[in-house]
């Protein structure tokens, strides 16, 4: 069985690259340097902007955890999920990118739960698939946030491996 990886939204992140090179894609205004994610190709959202053209920019790979939560129930329609498959709790992380001064939401990498996260810890953007699509033939590609081990942190309570 061959799997296809379809981006959830085209142009929001790099495709066909290594995990190391994976980046979220936003836009930066040439007039005021405002960075937008999701990308803003049509206009600048800064009301004080003198006028400029948006250009694609790769966002920082790493950021710090601003907040997080877990989803323990199946969201109602129009959210698409298979009612015959038991709902697996998924972890959502809001990550602050210091250089861009924006917060980007995303799912935590598989195996990372709220017990593995703390406010302010460093995480990085890695390729992933939507949690509810795991196991289906059509994998919907997205980004995940994954904790970056620090030299002094050690393995948290035995690690996930
Ligand atoms: Zn602008």
CSV table of N, CA and C and ligand atoms in Angstrom, one decimal:
chain,number,residue,atom,x,y,z
A,1,UNK,N,0.8,-1.2,0.0
A,1,UNK,CA,0.0,0.0,0.0
A,1,UNK,C,0.9,1.2,0.0
A,2,UNK,N,0.7,2.1,-1.0
A,2,UNK,CA,1.5,3.3,-1.0
A,2,UNK,C,0.8,4.5,-0.3
A,3,UNK,N,1.5,5.2,0.4
A,3,UNK,CA,0.9,6.3,1.1
A,3,UNK,C,1.2,7.6,0.4
A,4,UNK,N,0.3,8.5,0.3
A,4,UNK,CA,0.6,9.8,-0.2
A,4,UNK,C,0.5,10.8,1.0
A,5,UNK,N,1.4,11.8,0.9
A,5,UNK,CA,1.4,12.8,1.9
A,5,UNK,C,0.9,14.1,1.3
A,6,UNK,N,-0.3,14.5,1.6
A,6,UNK,CA,-0.9,15.7,1.1
A,6,UNK,C,-0.9,16.8,2.2
A,7,UNK,N,-0.3,17.9,1.8
A,7,UNK,CA,-0.2,19.0,2.8
A,7,UNK,C,-1.6,19.4,3.2
A,8,UNK,N,-1.8,19.6,4.5
A,8,UNK,CA,-3.1,20.1,5.0
A,8,UNK,C,-3.5,21.4,4.3
A,9,UNK,N,-2.5,22.3,4.2
A,9,UNK,CA,-2.6,23.5,3.4
A,9,UNK,C,-1.3,23.7,2.7
A,10,UNK,N,-1.4,23.8,1.3
A,10,UNK,CA,-0.1,24.0,0.6
A,10,UNK,C,0.5,25.3,0.9
A,11,UNK,N,1.8,25.3,1.0
A,11,UNK,CA,2.6,26.5,1.1
A,11,UNK,C,2.8,27.0,2.5
A,12,UNK,N,2.4,26.2,3.5
A,12,UNK,CA,2.6,26.6,4.9
A,12,UNK,C,3.8,26.0,5.5
A,13,UNK,N,4.5,25.1,4.8
A,13,UNK,CA,5.7,24.5,5.3
A,13,UNK,C,6.5,23.9,4.1
A,14,UNK,N,7.8,23.7,4.3
A,14,UNK,CA,8.6,23.1,3.3
A,14,UNK,C,8.2,21.6,3.1
A,15,UNK,N,8.3,21.1,1.8
A,15,UNK,CA,7.9,19.8,1.5
A,15,UNK,C,9.1,19.1,0.9
A,16,UNK,N,9.1,17.7,0.9
A,16,UNK,CA,10.1,16.9,0.3
A,16,UNK,C,11.5,17.4,0.8
A,17,UNK,N,11.7,17.5,2.1
A,17,UNK,CA,13.0,17.8,2.6
A,17,UNK,C,13.2,17.0,3.9
A,18,UNK,N,14.5,17.0,4.3
A,18,UNK,CA,14.8,16.3,5.5
A,18,UNK,C,14.2,16.9,6.8
A,19,UNK,N,14.1,16.1,7.8
A,19,UNK,CA,13.5,16.7,9.1
A,19,UNK,C,14.3,17.9,9.5
A,20,UNK,N,15.6,17.8,9.3
A,20,UNK,CA,16.5,18.9,9.8
A,20,UNK,C,16.2,20.2,9.0
A,21,UNK,N,15.9,20.0,7.7
A,21,UNK,CA,15.6,21.2,6.9
A,21,UNK,C,14.2,21.7,6.9
A,22,UNK,N,13.3,21.0,7.6
A,22,UNK,CA,11.9,21.3,7.7
A,22,UNK,C,11.7,22.7,8.3
A,23,UNK,N,10.9,23.5,7.6
A,23,UNK,CA,10.6,24.9,8.2
A,23,UNK,C,9.1,25.2,7.9
A,24,UNK,N,8.5,26.0,8.8
A,24,UNK,CA,7.3,26.6,8.5
A,24,UNK,C,7.5,27.8,7.6
A,25,UNK,N,6.6,28.1,6.7
A,25,UNK,CA,6.7,29.2,5.8
A,25,UNK,C,5.7,30.3,6.1
A,26,UNK,N,6.2,31.5,6.2
A,26,UNK,CA,5.3,32.7,6.4
A,26,UNK,C,5.7,33.7,5.4
A,27,UNK,N,5.2,34.9,5.6
A,27,UNK,CA,5.5,36.0,4.7
A,27,UNK,C,6.1,37.2,5.6
A,28,UNK,N,7.0,37.9,5.0
A,28,UNK,CA,7.5,39.2,5.6
A,28,UNK,C,7.2,40.3,4.7
A,29,UNK,N,6.7,41.4,5.2
A,29,UNK,CA,6.3,42.6,4.5
A,29,UNK,C,7.6,43.4,4.2
A,30,UNK,N,7.8,43.8,2.9
A,30,UNK,CA,8.9,44.6,2.6
A,30,UNK,C,8.9,46.0,3.1
A,31,UNK,N,7.7,46.5,3.5
A,31,UNK,CA,7.5,47.8,3.9
A,31,UNK,C,7.7,48.0,5.4
A,32,UNK,N,7.3,47.0,6.2
A,32,UNK,CA,7.4,47.2,7.7
A,32,UNK,C,8.0,46.0,8.4
A,33,UNK,N,8.4,45.0,7.6
A,33,UNK,CA,9.1,43.8,8.1
A,33,UNK,C,8.2,42.9,9.0
A,34,UNK,N,6.9,43.2,9.0
A,34,UNK,CA,5.9,42.3,9.8
A,34,UNK,C,5.9,40.9,9.2
A,35,UNK,N,6.1,39.9,10.1
A,35,UNK,CA,6.1,38.5,9.7
A,35,UNK,C,4.7,37.9,10.0
A,36,UNK,N,4.1,37.2,9.0
A,36,UNK,CA,2.8,36.7,9.2
A,36,UNK,C,2.8,35.1,9.0
A,37,UNK,N,2.1,34.5,10.0
A,37,UNK,CA,1.9,33.0,9.8
A,37,UNK,C,0.5,32.8,10.4
A,38,UNK,N,-0.5,32.2,9.7
A,38,UNK,CA,-0.3,31.8,8.3
A,38,UNK,C,0.1,32.9,7.4
A,39,UNK,N,0.7,32.5,6.3
A,39,UNK,CA,1.2,33.5,5.3
A,39,UNK,C,0.1,34.4,4.8
A,40,UNK,N,0.5,35.7,4.5
A,40,UNK,CA,-0.4,36.7,4.1
A,40,UNK,C,0.1,37.2,2.8
A,41,UNK,N,-0.4,36.6,1.7
A,41,UNK,CA,0.2,37.0,0.4
A,41,UNK,C,-0.4,38.2,-0.3
A,42,UNK,N,-1.6,38.5,0.2
A,42,UNK,CA,-2.4,39.6,-0.5
A,42,UNK,C,-2.1,41.0,0.0
A,43,UNK,N,-2.0,41.1,1.3
A,43,UNK,CA,-1.8,42.4,1.9
A,43,UNK,C,-1.1,42.3,3.3
A,44,UNK,N,-0.7,43.5,3.8
A,44,UNK,CA,-0.1,43.5,5.1
A,44,UNK,C,-1.1,43.8,6.2
A,45,UNK,N,-1.1,43.1,7.3
A,45,UNK,CA,-2.0,43.3,8.3
A,45,UNK,C,-1.7,44.4,9.3
A,46,UNK,N,-0.5,45.0,9.1
A,46,UNK,CA,-0.1,46.1,10.0
A,46,UNK,C,-0.8,47.4,9.6
A,47,UNK,N,-1.7,47.9,10.4
A,47,UNK,CA,-2.4,49.1,10.0
A,47,UNK,C,-1.5,50.3,9.9
A,48,UNK,N,-0.3,50.3,10.5
A,48,UNK,CA,0.6,51.4,10.4
A,48,UNK,C,1.6,51.2,9.3
A,49,UNK,N,1.4,50.2,8.4
A,49,UNK,CA,2.4,49.9,7.4
A,49,UNK,C,2.4,51.0,6.3
A,50,UNK,N,3.6,51.4,5.9
A,50,UNK,CA,3.7,52.4,4.8
A,50,UNK,C,3.4,51.8,3.4
A,51,UNK,N,3.2,50.5,3.4
A,51,UNK,CA,3.0,49.8,2.1
A,51,UNK,C,4.2,49.0,1.7
A,52,UNK,N,3.9,47.8,1.3
A,52,UNK,CA,5.0,46.9,0.9
A,52,UNK,C,4.5,45.7,0.3
A,53,UNK,N,5.4,44.9,-0.2
A,53,UNK,CA,5.1,43.6,-0.9
A,53,UNK,C,5.5,42.5,0.1
A,54,UNK,N,4.6,41.5,0.3
A,54,UNK,CA,4.9,40.3,1.1
A,54,UNK,C,5.8,39.4,0.3
A,55,UNK,N,6.8,38.8,1.0
A,55,UNK,CA,7.7,37.8,0.4
A,55,UNK,C,7.8,36.6,1.3
A,56,UNK,N,7.9,35.4,0.7
A,56,UNK,CA,7.9,34.2,1.5
A,56,UNK,C,9.2,34.2,2.4
A,57,UNK,N,9.0,33.7,3.6
A,57,UNK,CA,10.2,33.7,4.5
A,57,UNK,C,10.1,32.4,5.3
A,58,UNK,N,11.2,31.7,5.6
A,58,UNK,CA,11.2,30.5,6.4
A,58,UNK,C,11.2,31.0,7.9
A,59,UNK,N,10.3,30.4,8.7
A,59,UNK,CA,10.3,30.8,10.1
A,59,UNK,C,11.4,30.0,10.9
A,60,UNK,N,11.6,30.5,12.1
A,60,UNK,CA,12.6,29.8,13.0
A,60,UNK,C,12.2,28.4,13.2
A,61,UNK,N,13.2,27.5,13.2
A,61,UNK,CA,12.8,26.1,13.4
A,61,UNK,C,12.5,25.9,14.9
A,62,UNK,N,13.1,26.6,15.8
A,62,UNK,CA,12.9,26.4,17.2
A,62,UNK,C,12.1,27.6,17.9
A,63,UNK,N,11.4,27.3,18.9
A,63,UNK,CA,10.7,28.4,19.7
A,63,UNK,C,10.5,27.8,21.1
A,64,UNK,N,9.9,28.6,21.9
A,64,UNK,CA,9.6,28.2,23.3
A,64,UNK,C,8.1,28.0,23.5
A,65,UNK,N,7.8,27.0,24.4
A,65,UNK,CA,6.4,26.7,24.7
A,65,UNK,C,5.8,27.9,25.4
A,66,UNK,N,4.7,28.4,24.8
A,66,UNK,CA,4.0,29.6,25.4
A,66,UNK,C,2.8,29.1,26.2
A,67,UNK,N,2.1,28.0,25.7
A,67,UNK,CA,1.1,27.3,26.4
A,67,UNK,C,0.8,26.0,25.7
A,68,UNK,N,0.0,25.1,26.4
A,68,UNK,CA,-0.3,23.8,25.8
A,68,UNK,C,-1.6,23.3,26.4
A,69,UNK,N,-2.2,22.3,25.7
A,69,UNK,CA,-3.4,21.7,26.3
A,69,UNK,C,-3.6,20.4,25.5
A,70,UNK,N,-4.5,19.5,26.0
A,70,UNK,CA,-4.8,18.3,25.3
A,70,UNK,C,-6.3,18.3,24.9
A,71,UNK,N,-6.6,17.7,23.8
A,71,UNK,CA,-7.9,17.5,23.3
A,71,UNK,C,-8.4,16.1,23.6
A,72,UNK,N,-9.3,16.0,24.6
A,72,UNK,CA,-9.7,14.6,25.0
A,72,UNK,C,-11.1,14.2,24.5
A,73,UNK,N,-11.7,15.0,23.7
A,73,UNK,CA,-12.9,14.6,23.0
A,73,UNK,C,-12.9,14.9,21.5
A,74,UNK,N,-13.7,14.2,20.8
A,74,UNK,CA,-13.8,14.4,19.3
A,74,UNK,C,-14.5,15.7,19.0
A,75,UNK,N,-13.8,16.6,18.3
A,75,UNK,CA,-14.5,17.9,18.0
A,75,UNK,C,-15.7,17.6,17.1
A,76,UNK,N,-16.8,18.4,17.2
A,76,UNK,CA,-18.0,18.2,16.4
A,76,UNK,C,-17.7,18.6,14.9
A,77,UNK,N,-18.6,18.2,14.0
A,77,UNK,CA,-18.5,18.7,12.6
A,77,UNK,C,-18.5,20.2,12.6
A,78,UNK,N,-17.8,20.8,11.7
A,78,UNK,CA,-17.3,20.3,10.4
A,78,UNK,C,-15.9,19.6,10.6
A,79,UNK,N,-15.4,19.4,11.8
A,79,UNK,CA,-14.2,18.6,11.9
A,79,UNK,C,-14.4,17.3,11.3
A,80,UNK,N,-13.4,16.8,10.5
A,80,UNK,CA,-13.5,15.5,9.8
A,80,UNK,C,-12.8,14.5,10.6
A,81,UNK,N,-13.4,13.4,11.0
A,81,UNK,CA,-12.8,12.3,11.6
A,81,UNK,C,-13.6,11.0,11.4
A,82,UNK,N,-13.0,9.9,11.6
A,82,UNK,CA,-13.7,8.6,11.4
A,82,UNK,C,-14.4,8.2,12.7
A,83,UNK,N,-15.8,8.2,12.7
A,83,UNK,CA,-16.5,7.9,14.0
A,83,UNK,C,-16.3,6.5,14.4
A,84,UNK,N,-15.8,5.6,13.5
A,84,UNK,CA,-15.6,4.2,13.9
A,84,UNK,C,-14.3,4.0,14.6
A,85,UNK,N,-13.4,5.0,14.5
A,85,UNK,CA,-12.1,4.9,15.2
A,85,UNK,C,-12.1,5.6,16.5
A,86,UNK,N,-11.7,4.9,17.6
A,86,UNK,CA,-11.8,5.6,18.9
A,86,UNK,C,-10.9,6.9,18.9
A,87,UNK,N,-11.4,7.9,19.6
A,87,UNK,CA,-10.7,9.2,19.6
A,87,UNK,C,-9.5,9.1,20.5
A,88,UNK,N,-8.4,9.4,19.9
A,88,UNK,CA,-7.1,9.5,20.7
A,88,UNK,C,-6.8,10.9,21.1
A,89,UNK,N,-6.6,11.1,22.4
A,89,UNK,CA,-6.3,12.5,22.9
A,89,UNK,C,-5.1,13.0,22.1
A,90,UNK,N,-5.1,14.3,21.7
A,90,UNK,CA,-4.0,14.8,21.0
A,90,UNK,C,-3.6,16.1,21.8
A,91,UNK,N,-2.3,16.4,21.7
A,91,UNK,CA,-1.7,17.5,22.5
A,91,UNK,C,-1.5,18.7,21.6
A,92,UNK,N,-2.0,19.8,22.0
A,92,UNK,CA,-1.8,21.1,21.2
A,92,UNK,C,-0.8,22.0,21.9
A,93,UNK,N,0.1,22.6,21.2
A,93,UNK,CA,1.1,23.4,21.7
A,93,UNK,C,1.1,24.8,21.0
A,94,UNK,N,1.2,25.8,21.8
A,94,UNK,CA,1.3,27.2,21.3
A,94,UNK,C,2.8,27.6,21.5
A,95,UNK,N,3.5,27.9,20.4
A,95,UNK,CA,4.9,28.1,20.5
A,95,UNK,C,5.3,29.5,20.1
A,96,UNK,N,6.0,30.2,20.9
A,96,UNK,CA,6.5,31.6,20.7
A,96,UNK,C,7.8,31.6,19.9
A,97,UNK,N,7.8,32.2,18.7
A,97,UNK,CA,9.0,32.3,18.0
A,97,UNK,C,9.6,33.7,18.3
A,98,UNK,N,10.8,33.7,19.0
A,98,UNK,CA,11.3,35.0,19.5
A,98,UNK,C,11.7,35.9,18.4
A,99,UNK,N,12.3,35.5,17.3
A,99,UNK,CA,12.8,36.4,16.3
A,99,UNK,C,11.6,37.0,15.5
A,100,UNK,N,10.5,36.2,15.3
A,100,UNK,CA,9.4,36.7,14.6
A,100,UNK,C,8.3,37.4,15.5
A,101,UNK,N,8.4,37.2,16.8
A,101,UNK,CA,7.5,37.7,17.8
A,101,UNK,C,6.1,37.3,17.5
A,102,UNK,N,5.9,36.0,17.1
A,102,UNK,CA,4.5,35.5,16.9
A,102,UNK,C,4.4,34.1,17.6
A,103,UNK,N,3.2,33.7,17.9
A,103,UNK,CA,2.9,32.4,18.5
A,103,UNK,C,2.2,31.5,17.5
A,104,UNK,N,2.7,30.3,17.3
A,104,UNK,CA,2.2,29.4,16.3
A,104,UNK,C,1.7,28.1,17.0
A,105,UNK,N,0.4,27.8,16.7
A,105,UNK,CA,-0.2,26.6,17.3
A,105,UNK,C,0.2,25.4,16.4
A,106,UNK,N,0.2,24.2,17.1
A,106,UNK,CA,0.4,23.0,16.3
A,106,UNK,C,0.3,21.8,17.2
A,107,UNK,N,0.2,20.6,16.7
A,107,UNK,CA,0.1,19.4,17.5
A,107,UNK,C,1.5,19.0,17.9
A,108,UNK,N,1.6,18.4,19.1
A,108,UNK,CA,2.8,17.9,19.6
A,108,UNK,C,3.2,16.6,18.8
A,109,UNK,N,4.4,16.3,18.7
A,109,UNK,CA,4.9,15.1,18.0
A,109,UNK,C,4.3,13.9,18.7
A,110,UNK,N,4.1,12.7,17.9
A,110,UNK,CA,3.5,11.5,18.5
A,110,UNK,C,4.3,11.1,19.8
A,111,UNK,N,3.6,10.7,20.8
A,111,UNK,CA,4.2,10.3,22.0
A,111,UNK,C,4.5,11.4,23.0
A,112,UNK,N,4.3,12.7,22.6
A,112,UNK,CA,4.6,13.8,23.5
A,112,UNK,C,3.2,14.2,24.1
A,113,UNK,N,3.1,14.1,25.4
A,113,UNK,CA,1.9,14.5,26.1
A,113,UNK,C,2.1,15.7,27.0
A,114,UNK,N,1.0,16.2,27.6
A,114,UNK,CA,1.2,17.4,28.4
A,114,UNK,C,2.2,17.2,29.6
A,115,UNK,N,2.3,15.9,30.0
A,115,UNK,CA,3.3,15.7,31.1
A,115,UNK,C,4.7,15.9,30.7
A,116,UNK,N,5.0,15.9,29.3
A,116,UNK,CA,6.3,16.1,28.8
A,116,UNK,C,6.6,17.5,28.5
A,117,UNK,N,5.7,18.4,28.7
A,117,UNK,CA,5.8,19.8,28.4
A,117,UNK,C,5.8,20.7,29.6
A,118,UNK,N,6.6,21.8,29.5
A,118,UNK,CA,6.6,22.9,30.5
A,118,UNK,C,6.7,24.2,29.7
A,119,UNK,N,6.1,25.2,30.3
A,119,UNK,CA,6.1,26.6,29.7
A,119,UNK,C,7.6,27.0,29.7
A,120,UNK,N,7.9,27.5,28.5
A,120,UNK,CA,9.3,28.1,28.3
A,120,UNK,C,10.3,27.1,27.8
A,121,UNK,N,10.0,25.8,27.7
A,121,UNK,CA,10.9,24.8,27.2
A,121,UNK,C,11.1,25.0,25.7
A,122,UNK,N,12.2,24.6,25.1
A,122,UNK,CA,12.5,24.8,23.7
A,122,UNK,C,11.9,23.6,22.9
A,123,UNK,N,11.2,23.9,21.9
A,123,UNK,CA,10.7,22.9,21.0
A,123,UNK,C,11.1,23.3,19.5
A,124,UNK,N,11.0,22.3,18.6
A,124,UNK,CA,11.3,22.5,17.2
A,124,UNK,C,10.2,22.0,16.3
A,125,UNK,N,10.1,22.6,15.1
A,125,UNK,CA,9.1,22.2,14.2
A,125,UNK,C,9.6,21.0,13.4
A,126,UNK,N,8.9,19.9,13.3
A,126,UNK,CA,9.3,18.7,12.6
A,126,UNK,C,8.1,18.3,11.7
A,127,UNK,N,8.3,17.5,10.6
A,127,UNK,CA,7.2,17.1,9.8
A,127,UNK,C,6.4,16.1,10.6
A,128,UNK,N,5.1,16.1,10.3
A,128,UNK,CA,4.2,15.2,10.9
A,128,UNK,C,2.9,14.9,10.1
A,129,UNK,N,2.0,14.1,10.6
A,129,UNK,CA,0.7,13.9,9.9
A,129,UNK,C,-0.3,14.2,11.0
A,130,UNK,N,-1.5,14.6,10.5
A,130,UNK,CA,-2.6,14.9,11.4
A,130,UNK,C,-2.9,13.6,12.2
A,131,UNK,N,-3.1,13.8,13.5
A,131,UNK,CA,-3.2,12.7,14.4
A,131,UNK,C,-4.3,11.7,14.0
A,132,UNK,N,-5.4,12.3,13.6
A,132,UNK,CA,-6.5,11.4,13.3
A,132,UNK,C,-6.4,10.7,11.9
A,133,UNK,N,-5.4,11.1,11.2
A,133,UNK,CA,-5.2,10.5,9.9
A,133,UNK,C,-4.2,9.3,9.9
A,134,UNK,N,-3.5,9.1,11.1
A,134,UNK,CA,-2.5,8.1,11.2
A,134,UNK,C,-3.2,6.7,10.9
A,135,UNK,N,-2.6,6.0,10.0
A,135,UNK,CA,-3.2,4.7,9.7
A,135,UNK,C,-4.1,4.7,8.4
A,136,UNK,N,-4.5,5.9,8.0
A,136,UNK,CA,-5.3,5.9,6.8
A,136,UNK,C,-4.3,6.0,5.6
A,137,UNK,N,-4.8,5.7,4.4
A,137,UNK,CA,-3.9,5.7,3.2
A,137,UNK,C,-3.5,7.1,2.8
A,138,UNK,N,-4.3,8.1,3.0
A,138,UNK,CA,-4.0,9.4,2.6
A,138,UNK,C,-3.5,10.2,3.8
A,139,UNK,N,-2.2,10.2,4.0
A,139,UNK,CA,-1.7,10.9,5.2
A,139,UNK,C,-1.6,12.4,4.9
A,140,UNK,N,-2.3,13.2,5.8
A,140,UNK,CA,-2.3,14.6,5.6
A,140,UNK,C,-1.2,15.2,6.4
A,141,UNK,N,-0.2,15.7,5.6
A,141,UNK,CA,1.0,16.3,6.2
A,141,UNK,C,0.7,17.6,6.9
A,142,UNK,N,1.4,17.7,8.0
A,142,UNK,CA,1.3,19.0,8.8
A,142,UNK,C,2.7,19.1,9.5
A,143,UNK,N,2.7,20.0,10.5
A,143,UNK,CA,3.9,20.1,11.3
A,143,UNK,C,3.6,19.7,12.7
A,144,UNK,N,4.6,19.2,13.4
A,144,UNK,CA,4.5,18.9,14.8
A,144,UNK,C,5.5,19.7,15.6
A,145,UNK,N,5.3,19.9,16.9
A,145,UNK,CA,6.2,20.6,17.8
A,145,UNK,C,6.8,19.5,18.7
A,146,UNK,N,8.1,19.4,18.7
A,146,UNK,CA,8.8,18.3,19.5
A,146,UNK,C,9.8,18.9,20.4
A,147,UNK,N,9.8,18.5,21.7
A,147,UNK,CA,10.8,19.1,22.6
A,147,UNK,C,12.3,18.8,22.2
A,148,UNK,N,13.1,19.8,22.3
A,148,UNK,CA,14.5,19.7,22.0
A,148,UNK,C,15.3,19.4,23.3
A,149,UNK,N,16.0,18.2,23.3
A,149,UNK,CA,16.7,17.9,24.5
A,149,UNK,C,17.8,18.9,24.8
A,150,UNK,N,17.9,19.3,26.1
A,150,UNK,CA,19.0,20.3,26.4
A,150,UNK,C,20.0,19.5,27.2
A,151,UNK,N,21.3,19.9,27.2
A,151,UNK,CA,22.3,19.1,27.8
A,151,UNK,C,22.1,18.9,29.3
A,152,UNK,N,21.4,19.8,30.0
A,152,UNK,CA,21.3,19.6,31.4
A,152,UNK,C,19.9,19.1,31.8
A,153,UNK,N,19.1,18.8,30.9
A,153,UNK,CA,17.7,18.3,31.2
A,153,UNK,C,17.7,16.8,31.5
A,154,UNK,N,18.5,16.1,30.8
A,154,UNK,CA,18.4,14.6,31.0
A,154,UNK,C,17.2,14.1,30.4
A,155,UNK,N,16.9,12.8,30.5
A,155,UNK,CA,15.7,12.2,30.0
A,155,UNK,C,14.6,12.4,31.0
A,156,UNK,N,13.4,13.0,30.6
A,156,UNK,CA,12.3,13.2,31.6
A,156,UNK,C,11.7,11.8,32.0
A,157,UNK,N,11.6,11.5,33.2
A,157,UNK,CA,11.0,10.3,33.8
A,157,UNK,C,11.2,9.1,32.9
A,158,UNK,N,12.4,8.8,32.5
A,158,UNK,CA,12.6,7.5,31.8
A,158,UNK,C,12.5,7.7,30.2
A,159,UNK,N,11.9,8.8,29.8
A,159,UNK,CA,11.8,9.0,28.3
A,159,UNK,C,10.7,8.3,27.7
A,160,UNK,N,10.4,8.6,26.5
A,160,UNK,CA,9.2,8.0,25.8
A,160,UNK,C,9.6,6.8,25.0
A,161,UNK,N,10.9,6.5,24.8
A,161,UNK,CA,11.3,5.4,24.0
A,161,UNK,C,11.1,4.1,24.8
B,1,LIG,ZN1,3.7,45.9,6.1
